[in-house]
mmCIF file of C-alpha atoms in Angstrom:
data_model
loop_
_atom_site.group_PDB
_atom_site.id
_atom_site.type_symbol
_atom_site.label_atom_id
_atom_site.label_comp_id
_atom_site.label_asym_id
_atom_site.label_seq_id
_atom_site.Cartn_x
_atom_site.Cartn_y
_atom_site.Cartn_z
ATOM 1 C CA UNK A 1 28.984 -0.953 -13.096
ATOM 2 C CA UNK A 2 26.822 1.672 -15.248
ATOM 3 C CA UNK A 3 23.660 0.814 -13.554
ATOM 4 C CA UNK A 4 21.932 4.036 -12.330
ATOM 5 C CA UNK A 5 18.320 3.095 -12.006
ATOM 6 C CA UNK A 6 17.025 0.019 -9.943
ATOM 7 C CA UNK A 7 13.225 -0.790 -9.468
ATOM 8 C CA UNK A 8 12.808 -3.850 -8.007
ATOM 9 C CA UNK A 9 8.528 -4.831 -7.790
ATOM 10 C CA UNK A 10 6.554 -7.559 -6.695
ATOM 11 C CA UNK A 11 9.328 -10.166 -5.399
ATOM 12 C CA UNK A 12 8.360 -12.421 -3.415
ATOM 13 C CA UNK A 13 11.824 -14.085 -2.824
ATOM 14 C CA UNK A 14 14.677 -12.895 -0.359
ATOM 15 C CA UNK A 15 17.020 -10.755 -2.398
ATOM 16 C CA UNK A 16 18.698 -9.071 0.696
ATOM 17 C CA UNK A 17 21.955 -11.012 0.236
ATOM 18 C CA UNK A 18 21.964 -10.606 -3.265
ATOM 19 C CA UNK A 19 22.189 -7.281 -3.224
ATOM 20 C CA UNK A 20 24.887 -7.238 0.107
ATOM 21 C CA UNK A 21 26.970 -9.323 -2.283
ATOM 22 C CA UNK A 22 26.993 -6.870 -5.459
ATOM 23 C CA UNK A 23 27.295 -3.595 -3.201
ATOM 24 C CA UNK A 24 30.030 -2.696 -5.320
ATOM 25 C CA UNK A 25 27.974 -2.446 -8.673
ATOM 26 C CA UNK A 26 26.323 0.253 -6.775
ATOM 27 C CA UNK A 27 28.512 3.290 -6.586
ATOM 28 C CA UNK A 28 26.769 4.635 -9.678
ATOM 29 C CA UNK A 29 23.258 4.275 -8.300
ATOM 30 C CA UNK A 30 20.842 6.701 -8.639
ATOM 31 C CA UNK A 31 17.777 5.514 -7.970
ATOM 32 C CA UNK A 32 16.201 3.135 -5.886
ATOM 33 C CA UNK A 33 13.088 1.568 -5.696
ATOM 34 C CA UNK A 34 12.141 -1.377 -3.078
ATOM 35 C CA UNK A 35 8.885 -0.477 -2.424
ATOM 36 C CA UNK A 36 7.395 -4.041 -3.582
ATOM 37 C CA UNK A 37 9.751 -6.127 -2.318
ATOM 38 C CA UNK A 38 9.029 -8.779 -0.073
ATOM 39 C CA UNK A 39 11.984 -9.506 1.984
ATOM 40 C CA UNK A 40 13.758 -6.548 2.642
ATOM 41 C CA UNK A 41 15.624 -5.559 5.733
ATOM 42 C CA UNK A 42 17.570 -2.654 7.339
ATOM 43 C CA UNK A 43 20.323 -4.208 6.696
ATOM 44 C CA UNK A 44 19.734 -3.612 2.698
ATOM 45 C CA UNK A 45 19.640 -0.095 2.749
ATOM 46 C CA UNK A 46 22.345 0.260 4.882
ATOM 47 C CA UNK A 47 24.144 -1.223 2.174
ATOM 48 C CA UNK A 48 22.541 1.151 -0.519
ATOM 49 C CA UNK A 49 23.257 4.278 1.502
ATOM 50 C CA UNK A 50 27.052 2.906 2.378
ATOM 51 C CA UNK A 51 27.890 2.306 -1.117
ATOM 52 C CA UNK A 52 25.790 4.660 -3.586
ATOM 53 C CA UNK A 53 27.565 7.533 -3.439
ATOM 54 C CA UNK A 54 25.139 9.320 -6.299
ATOM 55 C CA UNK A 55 22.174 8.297 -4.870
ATOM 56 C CA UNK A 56 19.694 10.752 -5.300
ATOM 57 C CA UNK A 57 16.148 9.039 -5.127
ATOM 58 C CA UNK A 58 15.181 6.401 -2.726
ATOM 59 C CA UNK A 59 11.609 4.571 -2.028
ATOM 60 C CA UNK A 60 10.780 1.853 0.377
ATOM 61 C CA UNK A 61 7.831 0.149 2.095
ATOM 62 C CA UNK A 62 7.401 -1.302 5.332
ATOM 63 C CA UNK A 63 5.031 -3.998 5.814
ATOM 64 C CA UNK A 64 4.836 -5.632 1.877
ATOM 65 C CA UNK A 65 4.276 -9.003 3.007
ATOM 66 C CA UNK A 66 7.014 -10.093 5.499
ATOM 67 C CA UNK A 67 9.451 -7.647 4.499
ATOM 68 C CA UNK A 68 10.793 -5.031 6.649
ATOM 69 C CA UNK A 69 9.297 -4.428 10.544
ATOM 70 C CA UNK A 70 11.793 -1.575 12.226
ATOM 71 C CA UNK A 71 12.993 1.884 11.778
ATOM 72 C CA UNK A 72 17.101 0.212 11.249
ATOM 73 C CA UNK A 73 16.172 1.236 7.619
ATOM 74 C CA UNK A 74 15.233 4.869 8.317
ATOM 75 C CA UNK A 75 18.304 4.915 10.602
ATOM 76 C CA UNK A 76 20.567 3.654 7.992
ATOM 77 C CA UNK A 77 19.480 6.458 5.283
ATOM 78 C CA UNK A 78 21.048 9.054 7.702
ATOM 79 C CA UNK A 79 23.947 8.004 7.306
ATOM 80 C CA UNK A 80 24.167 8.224 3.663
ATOM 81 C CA UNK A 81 27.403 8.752 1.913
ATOM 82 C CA UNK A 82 25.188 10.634 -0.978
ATOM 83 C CA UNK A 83 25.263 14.496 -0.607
ATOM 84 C CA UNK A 84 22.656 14.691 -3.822
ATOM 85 C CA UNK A 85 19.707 12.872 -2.006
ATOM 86 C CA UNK A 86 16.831 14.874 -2.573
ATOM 87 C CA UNK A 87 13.844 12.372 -3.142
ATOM 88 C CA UNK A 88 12.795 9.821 -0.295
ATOM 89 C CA UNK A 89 9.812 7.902 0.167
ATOM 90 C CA UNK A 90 8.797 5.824 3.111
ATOM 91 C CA UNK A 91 5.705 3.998 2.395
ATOM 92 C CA UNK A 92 3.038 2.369 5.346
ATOM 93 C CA UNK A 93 5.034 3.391 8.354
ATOM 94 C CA UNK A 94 1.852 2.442 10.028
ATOM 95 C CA UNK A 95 2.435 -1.306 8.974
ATOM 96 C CA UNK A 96 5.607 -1.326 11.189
ATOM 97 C CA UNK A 97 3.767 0.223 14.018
ATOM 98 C CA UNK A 98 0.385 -2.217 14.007
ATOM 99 C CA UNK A 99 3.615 -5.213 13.578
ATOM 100 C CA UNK A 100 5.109 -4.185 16.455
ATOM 101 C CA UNK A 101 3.101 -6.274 18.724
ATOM 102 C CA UNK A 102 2.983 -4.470 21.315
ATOM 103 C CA UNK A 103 6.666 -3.113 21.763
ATOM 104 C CA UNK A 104 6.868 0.698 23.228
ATOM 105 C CA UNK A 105 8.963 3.300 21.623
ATOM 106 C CA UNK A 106 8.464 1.704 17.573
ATOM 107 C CA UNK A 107 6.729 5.185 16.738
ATOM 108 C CA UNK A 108 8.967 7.007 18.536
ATOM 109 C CA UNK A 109 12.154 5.448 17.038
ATOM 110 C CA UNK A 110 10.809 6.123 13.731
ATOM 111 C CA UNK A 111 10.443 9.503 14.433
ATOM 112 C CA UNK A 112 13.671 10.146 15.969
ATOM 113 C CA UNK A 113 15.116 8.315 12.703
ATOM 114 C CA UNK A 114 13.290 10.293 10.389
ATOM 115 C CA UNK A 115 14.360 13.498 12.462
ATOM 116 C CA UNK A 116 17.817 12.222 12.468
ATOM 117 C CA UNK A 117 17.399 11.649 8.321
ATOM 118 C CA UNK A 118 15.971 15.167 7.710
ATOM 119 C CA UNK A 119 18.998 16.747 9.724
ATOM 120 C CA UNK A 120 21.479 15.235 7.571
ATOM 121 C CA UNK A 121 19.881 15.519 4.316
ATOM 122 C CA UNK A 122 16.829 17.856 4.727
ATOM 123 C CA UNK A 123 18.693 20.975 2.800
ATOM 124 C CA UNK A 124 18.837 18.615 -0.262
ATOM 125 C CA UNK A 125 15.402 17.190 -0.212
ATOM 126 C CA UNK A 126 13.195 18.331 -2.912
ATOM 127 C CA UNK A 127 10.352 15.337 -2.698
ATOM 128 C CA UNK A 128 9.408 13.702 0.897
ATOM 129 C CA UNK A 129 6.707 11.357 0.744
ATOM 130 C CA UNK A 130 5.478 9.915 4.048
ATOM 131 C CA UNK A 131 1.718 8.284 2.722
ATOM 132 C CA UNK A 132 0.488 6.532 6.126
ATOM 133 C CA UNK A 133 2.937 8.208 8.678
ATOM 134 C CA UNK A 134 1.399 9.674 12.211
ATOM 135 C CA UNK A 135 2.703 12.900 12.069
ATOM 136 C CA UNK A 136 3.718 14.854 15.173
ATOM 137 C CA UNK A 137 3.827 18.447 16.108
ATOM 138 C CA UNK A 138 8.029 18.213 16.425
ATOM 139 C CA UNK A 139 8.128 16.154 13.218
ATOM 140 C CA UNK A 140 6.038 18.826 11.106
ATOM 141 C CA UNK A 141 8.302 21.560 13.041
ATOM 142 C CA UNK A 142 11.546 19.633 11.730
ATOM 143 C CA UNK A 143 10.202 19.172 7.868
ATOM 144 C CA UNK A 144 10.088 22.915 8.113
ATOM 145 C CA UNK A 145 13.186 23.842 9.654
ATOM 146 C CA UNK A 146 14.996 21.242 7.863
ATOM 147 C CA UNK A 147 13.607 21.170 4.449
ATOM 148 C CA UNK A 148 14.361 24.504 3.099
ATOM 149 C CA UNK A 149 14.145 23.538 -0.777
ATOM 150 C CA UNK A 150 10.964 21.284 -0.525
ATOM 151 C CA UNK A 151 8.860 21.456 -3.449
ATOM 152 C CA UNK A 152 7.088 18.098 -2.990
ATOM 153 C CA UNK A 153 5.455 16.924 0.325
ATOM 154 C CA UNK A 154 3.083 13.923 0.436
ATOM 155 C CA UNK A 155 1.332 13.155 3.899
ATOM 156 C CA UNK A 156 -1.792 11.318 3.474
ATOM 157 C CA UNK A 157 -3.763 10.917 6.553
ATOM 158 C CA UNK A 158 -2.539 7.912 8.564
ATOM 159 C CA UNK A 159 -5.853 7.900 10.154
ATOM 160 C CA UNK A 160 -8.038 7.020 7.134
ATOM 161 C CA UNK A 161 -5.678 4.306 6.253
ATOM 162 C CA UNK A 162 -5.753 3.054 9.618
ATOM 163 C CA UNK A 163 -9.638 3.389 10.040
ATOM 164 C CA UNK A 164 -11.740 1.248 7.922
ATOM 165 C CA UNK A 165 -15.250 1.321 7.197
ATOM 166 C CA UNK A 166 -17.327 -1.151 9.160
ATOM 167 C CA UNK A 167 -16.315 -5.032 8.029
ATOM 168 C CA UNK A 168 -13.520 -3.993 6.222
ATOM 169 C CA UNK A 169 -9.907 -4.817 7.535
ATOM 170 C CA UNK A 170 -7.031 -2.705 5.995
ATOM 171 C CA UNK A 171 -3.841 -4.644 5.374
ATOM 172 C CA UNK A 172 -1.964 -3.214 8.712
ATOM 173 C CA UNK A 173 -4.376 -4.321 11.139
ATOM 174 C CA UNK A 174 -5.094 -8.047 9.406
ATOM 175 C CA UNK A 175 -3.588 -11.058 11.696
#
């Protein structure tokens, strides 16, 4: 019940239930990193944000292996019960986007969850890392409006990681 730091890397085994099960070891929580996890889903860090009420520091990744494919997990960290969330990293956005197979609106709905996100914690986010998402003119207008106190922004160009040199094919574009 003590536990204030999690850091889960490189597992390749489903540990969404697990964690479900033990959301009550988490009111403590901290920090959280999934972004090496290979079976994650939304419904995970809806149960993080529901039940860590200290929760300060958060990282995911979309796309490690078959782990998570839609925005329910950006969606889910709006609605955090934490008022002292002020680190958040969302890792190969563009992963979910090349997954999508062809369904309309997966940028979009990121977007509008990430707005949504920003909104409700923006005024107590110090660090926002976003490596590999496709920025927008109203998303870069909503960072600023919303993120008074930022000290730490990460953007790395979604394009580069998105367009490889000849013969090679980055991870979110390999079938």
């Amino acid at each position: 019940p003590n536990l204030i730091t999690l850091k889960l890397c490189r597992l390749d085994f489903p540990i969404d239930k697990a964690i479900i099960r033990a959301a009550h070891l988490y009111a403590h929580l901290e920090v959280v990193d999934f972004r090496f996890v290979a079976s994650l889903s939304g419904a995970t860090i809806e149960t993080i944000a529901r039940e860590c009420c200290s929760l300060r520091s958060i990282k995911f990744a979309f796309g490690y292996m078959q782990g998570l494919r839609d925005v329910s997990a950006i969606a889910a960290l709006s609605c955090c019960v934490s008022r002292t969330l002020s680190e958040v990293t969302i890792e190969r956005f563009n992963s979910c986007i090349a997954s999508a197979d062809g369904k309309d609106g997966v940028e979009s709905d990121g977007n509008s969850a990430l707005i949504d996100l920003l909104r409700c914690h923006g005024s107590n986010l110090r660090l926002l890392s976003l490596p590999g998402w496709p920025l927008t003119e109203v998303l870069t207008a909503e960072v600023a409006n919303c993120c008074p106190g930022l000290q730490h922004l990460n953007i790395d160009d979604p394009a580069k990681l998105c367009e490889p040199p000849d013969g090679v094919t980055p991870d979110c574009l390999a079938s």
